[in-house]
Short mmCIF file of C-alpha atoms and ligand atoms in Angstrom, two decimals:
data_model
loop_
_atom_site.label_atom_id
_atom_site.label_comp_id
_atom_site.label_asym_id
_atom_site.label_seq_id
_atom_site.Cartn_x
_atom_site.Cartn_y
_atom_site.Cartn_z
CA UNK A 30 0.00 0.00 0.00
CA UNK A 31 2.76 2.31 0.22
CA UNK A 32 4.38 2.25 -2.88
CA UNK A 33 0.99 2.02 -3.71
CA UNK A 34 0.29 5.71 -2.54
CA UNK A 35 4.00 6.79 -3.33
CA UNK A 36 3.25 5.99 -6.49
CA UNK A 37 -0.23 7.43 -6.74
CA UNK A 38 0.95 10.85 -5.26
CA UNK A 39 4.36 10.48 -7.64
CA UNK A 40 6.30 11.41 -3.96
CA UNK A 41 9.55 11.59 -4.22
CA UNK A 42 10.41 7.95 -2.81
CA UNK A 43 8.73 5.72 -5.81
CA UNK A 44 10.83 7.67 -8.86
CA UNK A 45 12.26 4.38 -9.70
CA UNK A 46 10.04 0.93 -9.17
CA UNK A 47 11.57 -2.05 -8.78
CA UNK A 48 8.65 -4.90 -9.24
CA UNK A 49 7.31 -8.35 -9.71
CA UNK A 50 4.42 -8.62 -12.36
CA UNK A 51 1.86 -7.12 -10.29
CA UNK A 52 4.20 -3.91 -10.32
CA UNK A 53 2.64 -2.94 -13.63
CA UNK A 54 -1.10 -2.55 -11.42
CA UNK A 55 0.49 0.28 -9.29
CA UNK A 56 -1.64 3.82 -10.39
CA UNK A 57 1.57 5.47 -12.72
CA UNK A 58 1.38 8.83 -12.79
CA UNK A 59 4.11 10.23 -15.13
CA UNK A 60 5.27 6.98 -16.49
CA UNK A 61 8.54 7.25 -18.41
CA UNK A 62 10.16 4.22 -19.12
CA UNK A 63 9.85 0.51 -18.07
CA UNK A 64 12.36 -1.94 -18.05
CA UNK A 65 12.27 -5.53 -18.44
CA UNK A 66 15.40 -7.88 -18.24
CA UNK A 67 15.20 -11.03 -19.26
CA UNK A 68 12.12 -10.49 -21.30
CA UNK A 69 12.35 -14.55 -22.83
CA UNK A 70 11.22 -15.77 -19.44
CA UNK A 71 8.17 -17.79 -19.82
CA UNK A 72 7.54 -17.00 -16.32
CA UNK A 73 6.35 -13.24 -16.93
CA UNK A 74 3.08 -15.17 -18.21
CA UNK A 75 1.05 -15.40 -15.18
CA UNK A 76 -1.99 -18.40 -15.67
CA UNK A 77 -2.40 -19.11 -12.37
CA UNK A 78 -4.05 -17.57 -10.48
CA UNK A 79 -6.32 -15.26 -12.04
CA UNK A 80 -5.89 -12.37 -13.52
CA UNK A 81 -4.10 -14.53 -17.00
CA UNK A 82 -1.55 -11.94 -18.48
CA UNK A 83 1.59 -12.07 -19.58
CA UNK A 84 3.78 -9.12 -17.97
CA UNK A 85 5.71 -8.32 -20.54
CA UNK A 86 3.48 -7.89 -23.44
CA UNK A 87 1.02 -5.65 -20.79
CA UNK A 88 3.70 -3.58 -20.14
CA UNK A 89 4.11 -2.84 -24.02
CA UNK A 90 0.89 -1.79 -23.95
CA UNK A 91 0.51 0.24 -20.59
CA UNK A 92 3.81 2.17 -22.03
CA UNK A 93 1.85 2.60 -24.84
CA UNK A 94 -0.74 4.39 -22.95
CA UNK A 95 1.34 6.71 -20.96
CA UNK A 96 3.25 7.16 -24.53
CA UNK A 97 6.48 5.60 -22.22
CA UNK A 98 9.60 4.09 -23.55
CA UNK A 99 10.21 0.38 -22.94
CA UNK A 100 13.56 -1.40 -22.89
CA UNK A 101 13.36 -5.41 -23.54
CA UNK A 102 16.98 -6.72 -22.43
CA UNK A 103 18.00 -10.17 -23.34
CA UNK A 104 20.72 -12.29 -24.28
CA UNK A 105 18.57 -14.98 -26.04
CA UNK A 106 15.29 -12.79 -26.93
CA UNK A 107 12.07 -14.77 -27.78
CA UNK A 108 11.33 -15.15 -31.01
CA UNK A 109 8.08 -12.74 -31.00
CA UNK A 110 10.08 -10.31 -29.76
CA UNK A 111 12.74 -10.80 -32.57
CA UNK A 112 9.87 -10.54 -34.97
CA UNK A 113 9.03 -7.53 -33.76
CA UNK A 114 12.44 -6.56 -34.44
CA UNK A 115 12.75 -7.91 -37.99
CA UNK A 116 9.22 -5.65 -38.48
CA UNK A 117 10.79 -2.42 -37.36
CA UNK A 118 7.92 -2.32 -34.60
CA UNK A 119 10.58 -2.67 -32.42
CA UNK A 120 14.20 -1.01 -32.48
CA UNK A 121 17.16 -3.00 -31.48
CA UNK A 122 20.45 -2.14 -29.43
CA UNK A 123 23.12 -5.24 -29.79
CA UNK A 124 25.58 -5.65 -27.64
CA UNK A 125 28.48 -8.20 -29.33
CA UNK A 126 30.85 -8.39 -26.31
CA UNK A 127 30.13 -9.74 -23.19
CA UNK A 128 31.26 -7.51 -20.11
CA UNK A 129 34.85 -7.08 -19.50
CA UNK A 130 35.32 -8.69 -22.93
CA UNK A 131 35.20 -12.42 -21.61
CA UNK A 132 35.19 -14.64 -24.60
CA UNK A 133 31.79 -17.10 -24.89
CA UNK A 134 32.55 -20.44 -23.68
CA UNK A 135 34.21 -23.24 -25.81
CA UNK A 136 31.65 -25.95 -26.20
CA UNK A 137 31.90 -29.42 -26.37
CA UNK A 138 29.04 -31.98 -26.93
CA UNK A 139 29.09 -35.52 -26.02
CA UNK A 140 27.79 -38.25 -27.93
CA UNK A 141 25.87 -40.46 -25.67
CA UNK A 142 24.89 -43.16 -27.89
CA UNK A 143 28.65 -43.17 -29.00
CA UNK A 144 29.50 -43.25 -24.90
CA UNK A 145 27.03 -46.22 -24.18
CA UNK A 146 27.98 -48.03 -27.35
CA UNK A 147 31.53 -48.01 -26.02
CA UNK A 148 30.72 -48.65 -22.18
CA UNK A 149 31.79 -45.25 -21.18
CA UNK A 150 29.79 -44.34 -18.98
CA UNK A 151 29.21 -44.77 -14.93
CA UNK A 152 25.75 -43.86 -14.46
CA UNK A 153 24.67 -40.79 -16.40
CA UNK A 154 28.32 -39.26 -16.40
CA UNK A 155 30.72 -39.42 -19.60
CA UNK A 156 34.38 -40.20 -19.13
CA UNK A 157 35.06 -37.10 -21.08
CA UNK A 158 32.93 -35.29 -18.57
CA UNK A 159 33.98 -37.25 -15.53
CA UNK A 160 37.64 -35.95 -16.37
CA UNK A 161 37.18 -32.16 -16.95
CA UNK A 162 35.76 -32.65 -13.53
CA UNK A 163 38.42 -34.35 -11.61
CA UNK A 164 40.55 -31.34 -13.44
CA UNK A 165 38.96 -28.67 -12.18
CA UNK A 166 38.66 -29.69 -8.83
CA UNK A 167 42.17 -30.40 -9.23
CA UNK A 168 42.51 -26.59 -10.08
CA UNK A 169 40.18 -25.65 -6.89
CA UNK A 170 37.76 -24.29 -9.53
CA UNK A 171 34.02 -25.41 -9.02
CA UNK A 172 31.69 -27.01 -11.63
CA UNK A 173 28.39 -26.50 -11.78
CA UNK A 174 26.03 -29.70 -13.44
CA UNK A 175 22.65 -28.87 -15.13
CA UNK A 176 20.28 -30.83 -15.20
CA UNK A 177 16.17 -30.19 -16.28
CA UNK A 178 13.61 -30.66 -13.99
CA UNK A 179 12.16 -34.31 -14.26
CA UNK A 180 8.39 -36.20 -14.12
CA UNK A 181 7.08 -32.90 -15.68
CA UNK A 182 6.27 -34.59 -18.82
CA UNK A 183 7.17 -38.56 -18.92
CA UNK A 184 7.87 -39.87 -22.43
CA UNK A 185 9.14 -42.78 -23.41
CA UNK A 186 12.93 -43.26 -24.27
CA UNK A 187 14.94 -45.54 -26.09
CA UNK A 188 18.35 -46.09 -23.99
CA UNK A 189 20.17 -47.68 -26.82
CA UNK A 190 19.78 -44.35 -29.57
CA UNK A 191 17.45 -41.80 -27.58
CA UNK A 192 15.00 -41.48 -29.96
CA UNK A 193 11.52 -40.62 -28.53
CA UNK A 194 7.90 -41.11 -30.66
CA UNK A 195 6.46 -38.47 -31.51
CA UNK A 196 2.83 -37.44 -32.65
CA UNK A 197 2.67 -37.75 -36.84
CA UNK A 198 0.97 -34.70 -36.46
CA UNK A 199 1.72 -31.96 -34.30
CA UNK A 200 5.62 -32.35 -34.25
CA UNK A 201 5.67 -32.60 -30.24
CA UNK A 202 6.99 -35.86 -28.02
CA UNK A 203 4.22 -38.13 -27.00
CA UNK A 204 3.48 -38.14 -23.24
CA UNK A 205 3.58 -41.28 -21.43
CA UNK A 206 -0.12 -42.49 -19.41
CA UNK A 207 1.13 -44.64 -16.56
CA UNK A 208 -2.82 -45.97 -15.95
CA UNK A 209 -3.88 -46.72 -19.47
CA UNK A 210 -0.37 -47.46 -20.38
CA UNK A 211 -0.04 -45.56 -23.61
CA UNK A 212 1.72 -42.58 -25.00
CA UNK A 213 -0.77 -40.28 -25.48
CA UNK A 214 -0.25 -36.09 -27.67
CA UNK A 215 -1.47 -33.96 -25.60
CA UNK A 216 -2.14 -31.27 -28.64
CA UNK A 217 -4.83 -33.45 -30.42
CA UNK A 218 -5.33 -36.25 -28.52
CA UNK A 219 -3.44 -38.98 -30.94
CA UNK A 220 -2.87 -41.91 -28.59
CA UNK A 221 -1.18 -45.42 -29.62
CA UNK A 222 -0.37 -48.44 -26.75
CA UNK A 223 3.07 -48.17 -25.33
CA UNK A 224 5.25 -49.58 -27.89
CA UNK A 225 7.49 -52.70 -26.86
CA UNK A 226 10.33 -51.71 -28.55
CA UNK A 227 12.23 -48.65 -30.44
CA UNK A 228 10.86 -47.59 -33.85
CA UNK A 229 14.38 -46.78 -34.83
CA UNK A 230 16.77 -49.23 -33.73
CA UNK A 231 14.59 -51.78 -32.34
CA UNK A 232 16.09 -51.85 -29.18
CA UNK A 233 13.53 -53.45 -26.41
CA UNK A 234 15.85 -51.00 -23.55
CA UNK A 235 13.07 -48.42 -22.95
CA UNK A 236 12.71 -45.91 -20.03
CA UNK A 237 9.80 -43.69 -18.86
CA UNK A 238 11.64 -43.09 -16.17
CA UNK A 239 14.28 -39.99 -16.76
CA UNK A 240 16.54 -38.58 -14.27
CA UNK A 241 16.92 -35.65 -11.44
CA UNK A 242 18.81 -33.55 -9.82
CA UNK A 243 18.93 -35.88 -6.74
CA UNK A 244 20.33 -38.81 -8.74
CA UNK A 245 23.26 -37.26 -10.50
CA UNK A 246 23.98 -35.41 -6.75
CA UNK A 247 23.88 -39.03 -5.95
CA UNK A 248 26.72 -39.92 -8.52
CA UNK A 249 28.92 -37.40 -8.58
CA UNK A 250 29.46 -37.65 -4.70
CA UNK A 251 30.28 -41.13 -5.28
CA UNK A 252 32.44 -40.25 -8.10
CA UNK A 253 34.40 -37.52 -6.17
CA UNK A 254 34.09 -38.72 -2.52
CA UNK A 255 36.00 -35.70 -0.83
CA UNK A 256 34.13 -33.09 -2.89
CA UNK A 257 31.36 -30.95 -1.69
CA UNK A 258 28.57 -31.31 -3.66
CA UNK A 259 25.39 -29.15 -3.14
CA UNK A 260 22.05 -29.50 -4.56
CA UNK A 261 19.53 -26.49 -6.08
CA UNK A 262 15.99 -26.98 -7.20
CA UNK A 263 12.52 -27.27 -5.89
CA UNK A 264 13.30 -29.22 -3.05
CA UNK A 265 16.03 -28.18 -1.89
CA UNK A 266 15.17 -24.04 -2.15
CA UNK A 267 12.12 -24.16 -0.16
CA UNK A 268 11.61 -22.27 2.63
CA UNK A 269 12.79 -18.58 3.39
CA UNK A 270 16.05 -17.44 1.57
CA UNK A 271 16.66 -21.06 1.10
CA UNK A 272 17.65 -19.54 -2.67
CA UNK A 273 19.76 -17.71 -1.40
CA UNK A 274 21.48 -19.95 1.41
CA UNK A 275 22.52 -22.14 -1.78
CA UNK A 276 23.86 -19.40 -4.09
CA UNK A 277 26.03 -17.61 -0.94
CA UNK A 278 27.58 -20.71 -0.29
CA UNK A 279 28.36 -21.72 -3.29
CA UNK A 280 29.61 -17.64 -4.04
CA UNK A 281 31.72 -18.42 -0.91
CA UNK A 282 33.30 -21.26 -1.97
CA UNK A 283 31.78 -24.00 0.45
CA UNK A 284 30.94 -26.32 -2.17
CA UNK A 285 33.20 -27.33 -5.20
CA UNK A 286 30.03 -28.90 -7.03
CA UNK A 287 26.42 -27.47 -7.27
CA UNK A 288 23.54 -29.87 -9.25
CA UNK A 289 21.05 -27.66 -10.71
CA UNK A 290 17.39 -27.32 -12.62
CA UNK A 291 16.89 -23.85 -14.59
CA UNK A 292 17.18 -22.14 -11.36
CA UNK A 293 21.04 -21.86 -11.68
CA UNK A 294 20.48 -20.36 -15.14
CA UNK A 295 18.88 -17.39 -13.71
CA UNK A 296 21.81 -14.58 -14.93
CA UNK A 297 23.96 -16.02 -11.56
CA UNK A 298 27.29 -14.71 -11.73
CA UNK A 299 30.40 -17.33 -10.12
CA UNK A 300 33.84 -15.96 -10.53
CA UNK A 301 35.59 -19.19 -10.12
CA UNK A 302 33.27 -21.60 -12.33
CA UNK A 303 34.99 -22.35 -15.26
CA UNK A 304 33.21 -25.86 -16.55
CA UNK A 305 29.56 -26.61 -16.76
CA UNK A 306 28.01 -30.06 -17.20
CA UNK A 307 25.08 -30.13 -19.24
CA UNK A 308 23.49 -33.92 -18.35
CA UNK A 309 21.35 -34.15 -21.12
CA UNK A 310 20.28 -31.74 -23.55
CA UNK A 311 17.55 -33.65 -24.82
CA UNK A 312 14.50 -34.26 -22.47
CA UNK A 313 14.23 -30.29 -23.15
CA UNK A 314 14.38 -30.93 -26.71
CA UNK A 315 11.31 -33.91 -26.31
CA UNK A 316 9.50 -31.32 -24.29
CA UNK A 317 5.74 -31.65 -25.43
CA UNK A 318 5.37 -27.85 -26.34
CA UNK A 319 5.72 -26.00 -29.69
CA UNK A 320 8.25 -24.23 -28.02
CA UNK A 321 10.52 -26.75 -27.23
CA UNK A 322 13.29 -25.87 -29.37
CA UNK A 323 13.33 -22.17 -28.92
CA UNK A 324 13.22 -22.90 -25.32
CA UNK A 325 15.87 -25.03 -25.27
CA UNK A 326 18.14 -22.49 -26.89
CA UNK A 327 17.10 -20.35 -24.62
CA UNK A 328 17.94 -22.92 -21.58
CA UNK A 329 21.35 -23.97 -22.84
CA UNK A 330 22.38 -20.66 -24.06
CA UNK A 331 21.74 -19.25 -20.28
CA UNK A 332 23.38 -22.23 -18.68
CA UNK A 333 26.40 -21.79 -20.33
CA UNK A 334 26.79 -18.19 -19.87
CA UNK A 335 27.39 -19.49 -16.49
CA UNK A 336 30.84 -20.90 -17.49
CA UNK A 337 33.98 -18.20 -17.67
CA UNK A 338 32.35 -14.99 -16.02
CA UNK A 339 36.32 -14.07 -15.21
CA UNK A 340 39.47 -14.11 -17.11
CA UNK A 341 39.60 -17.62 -18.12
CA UNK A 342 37.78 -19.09 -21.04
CA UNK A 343 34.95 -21.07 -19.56
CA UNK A 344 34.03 -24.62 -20.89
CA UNK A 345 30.99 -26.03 -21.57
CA UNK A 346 30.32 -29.87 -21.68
CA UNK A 347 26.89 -30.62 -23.60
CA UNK A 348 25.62 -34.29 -23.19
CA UNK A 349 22.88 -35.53 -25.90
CA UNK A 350 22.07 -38.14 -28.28
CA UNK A 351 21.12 -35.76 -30.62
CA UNK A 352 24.93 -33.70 -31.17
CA UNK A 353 23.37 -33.02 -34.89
CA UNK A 354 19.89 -31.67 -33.95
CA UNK A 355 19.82 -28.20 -35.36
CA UNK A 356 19.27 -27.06 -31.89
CA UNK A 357 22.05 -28.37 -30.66
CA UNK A 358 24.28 -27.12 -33.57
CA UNK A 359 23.34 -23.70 -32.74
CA UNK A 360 23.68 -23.49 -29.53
CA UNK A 361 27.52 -24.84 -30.11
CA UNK A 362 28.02 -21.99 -32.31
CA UNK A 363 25.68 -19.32 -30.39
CA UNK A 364 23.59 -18.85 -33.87
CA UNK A 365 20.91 -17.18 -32.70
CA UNK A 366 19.75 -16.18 -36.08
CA UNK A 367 19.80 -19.74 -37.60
CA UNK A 368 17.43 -20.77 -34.65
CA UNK A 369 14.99 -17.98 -35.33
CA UNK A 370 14.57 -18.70 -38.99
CA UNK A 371 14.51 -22.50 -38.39
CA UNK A 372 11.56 -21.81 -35.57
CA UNK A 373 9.93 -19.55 -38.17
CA UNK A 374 10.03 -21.39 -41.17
ZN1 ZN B 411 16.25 -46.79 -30.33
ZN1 ZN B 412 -1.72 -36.19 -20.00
ZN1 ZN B 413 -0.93 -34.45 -31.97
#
């Protein structure tokens, strides 16, 4: 209520406004600019609860209104946004270095058919992975290990060569029904039984199952016994400032290894984390959502802006069974363009 009022009476106190969504219901006055970082973020869409509005877009068109200014700032804009762009609704301001001129981070994917093929691999962790590991602890550097949020969406795998069925036609992953026991598009409703074996390769090695945060924690700590390995998502940030608990520890140096979901994409900045894990690219590529791809650009673009924030080149470490999916390819060589006009096409 008192911003509210500060606001309202355009006092002194409120001439800048630093807000969640609802800060765009405050009664503006003389309303000059707004400002919104990270403008990709699905989570400026609001569906529940009530009122349904997506933050961003409202606060085009409250600026509108009040004949304001508004600045969308993004490393990985979303593609509407771009299209705005392309259609001169929009002006753009690029910015080609990052700050301090840090170089992007070297990126390296990982076969994991290849790795499985070949037997290496203990549990869901590479040997090429496993040893940039042990080398940076070796260095005293930390690592940071991403991996996606899991029983969101259940489809079915194949273990052997990762391919997962799709619906013939919406172009999104099939979602797995554990009671009726079939895989099931949640776009139009195609269903089929759960198949027996892979439509690719055959292979009768299928999971619903997927992985989490908790299990690679799991792994690595028996991997590295001596390291101190901390864990960040849903669980584990619950509670008040239990974010922030995890990221001042790790800032301070009290773990060497911190397992993450999206939240450790969040623009975090760690001076001495120079490699990040990424466990597997693909369950956000299978994601049942038009989206999926541009999201998961989005996703692996962020997470790997995590690695090198100082002097040293940073290293990234991309897992997938997919190293040719055009995703994929352009993350590895940050081609934001050749995204947007694949997502358009
Ligand atoms: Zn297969
Ligand atoms: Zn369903
Ligand atoms: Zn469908």
């Amino acid at each position: 209520v008192e911003v509210w009022l500060q606001s309202l009476q355009k006092s002194e106190k409120a001439q800048i406004i630093i807000g969640a969504r609802s800060a765009l219901f405050l009664p503006f006055n003389d309303l000059g600019l707004i400002v919104i970082d990270e403008e990709h973020e699905q989570t400026f869409k609001q569906s529940d609860p009530a009122p349904r509005f997506h933050a961003r877009d409202s606060a085009v068109i409250l600026a509108h209104y009040h004949k304001a200014k508004v600045l969308l700032g993004s490393a990985t804009p979303s593609i509407e946004t771009y299209f705005n762009v392309q259609n001169r609704k929009y002006g753009i301001v690029e910015l080609t270095q990052r700050f301090s001129n840090v170089l992007m981070p070297e990126i390296e994917l990982i076969d994991l058919k290849d790795k499985y093929f070949r037997k290496k691999m203990q549990g869901h962790f590479s040997d090429v992975l496993i040893n940039h590991i042990a080398e940076a602890l070796a260095l005293g550097e930390q690592v940071i290990l991403f991996q996606n949020r899991r029983g969101y969406s259940p489809v079915l795998e194949c273990i052997t060569c990762g391919n997962v069925p799709e619906c013939p036609h919406c172009d999104v992953s099939l979602t797995y029904h554990k009671h009726k026991n079939q895989l099931r598009c949640h776009y139009c409703g195609y269903s089929i039984a759960k198949p027996t074996h892979c439509q690719v390769c055959s292979s009768i090695d299928l999971t619903t199952k997927g992985f989490g945060t908790e299990q690679i924690q799991q792994e690595v700590q028996a991997l590295f016994p001596s390291a101190k390995v901390g864990r960040m998502d849903q669980d584990t940030t619950r509670g008040k400032f239990g974010f922030e608990k995890i990221i001042d520890s790790f800032s301070n140096r009290e773990m060497d290894i911190l397992v993450g979901t999206q939240m450790i994409a969040k623009g975090l900045d760690f001076d001495n984390v120079n490699l990040v894990g990424i466990m597997n690219a693909d369950n956000m590529l299978y994601h049942p959502d038009f989206r999926a791809y541009e999201r998961s650009f989005q996703m692996l673009m962020q997470v790997a802006g995590r690695a090198g924030r100082s002097e040293k080149r940073g290293k990234v470490l991309i897992q997938t069974y997919n190293p040719n999916h055009n995703t994929i390819q352009q993350v590895t060589n940050n081609d934001y363009l050749g995204m947007y006009k694949e997502q358009l096409y």
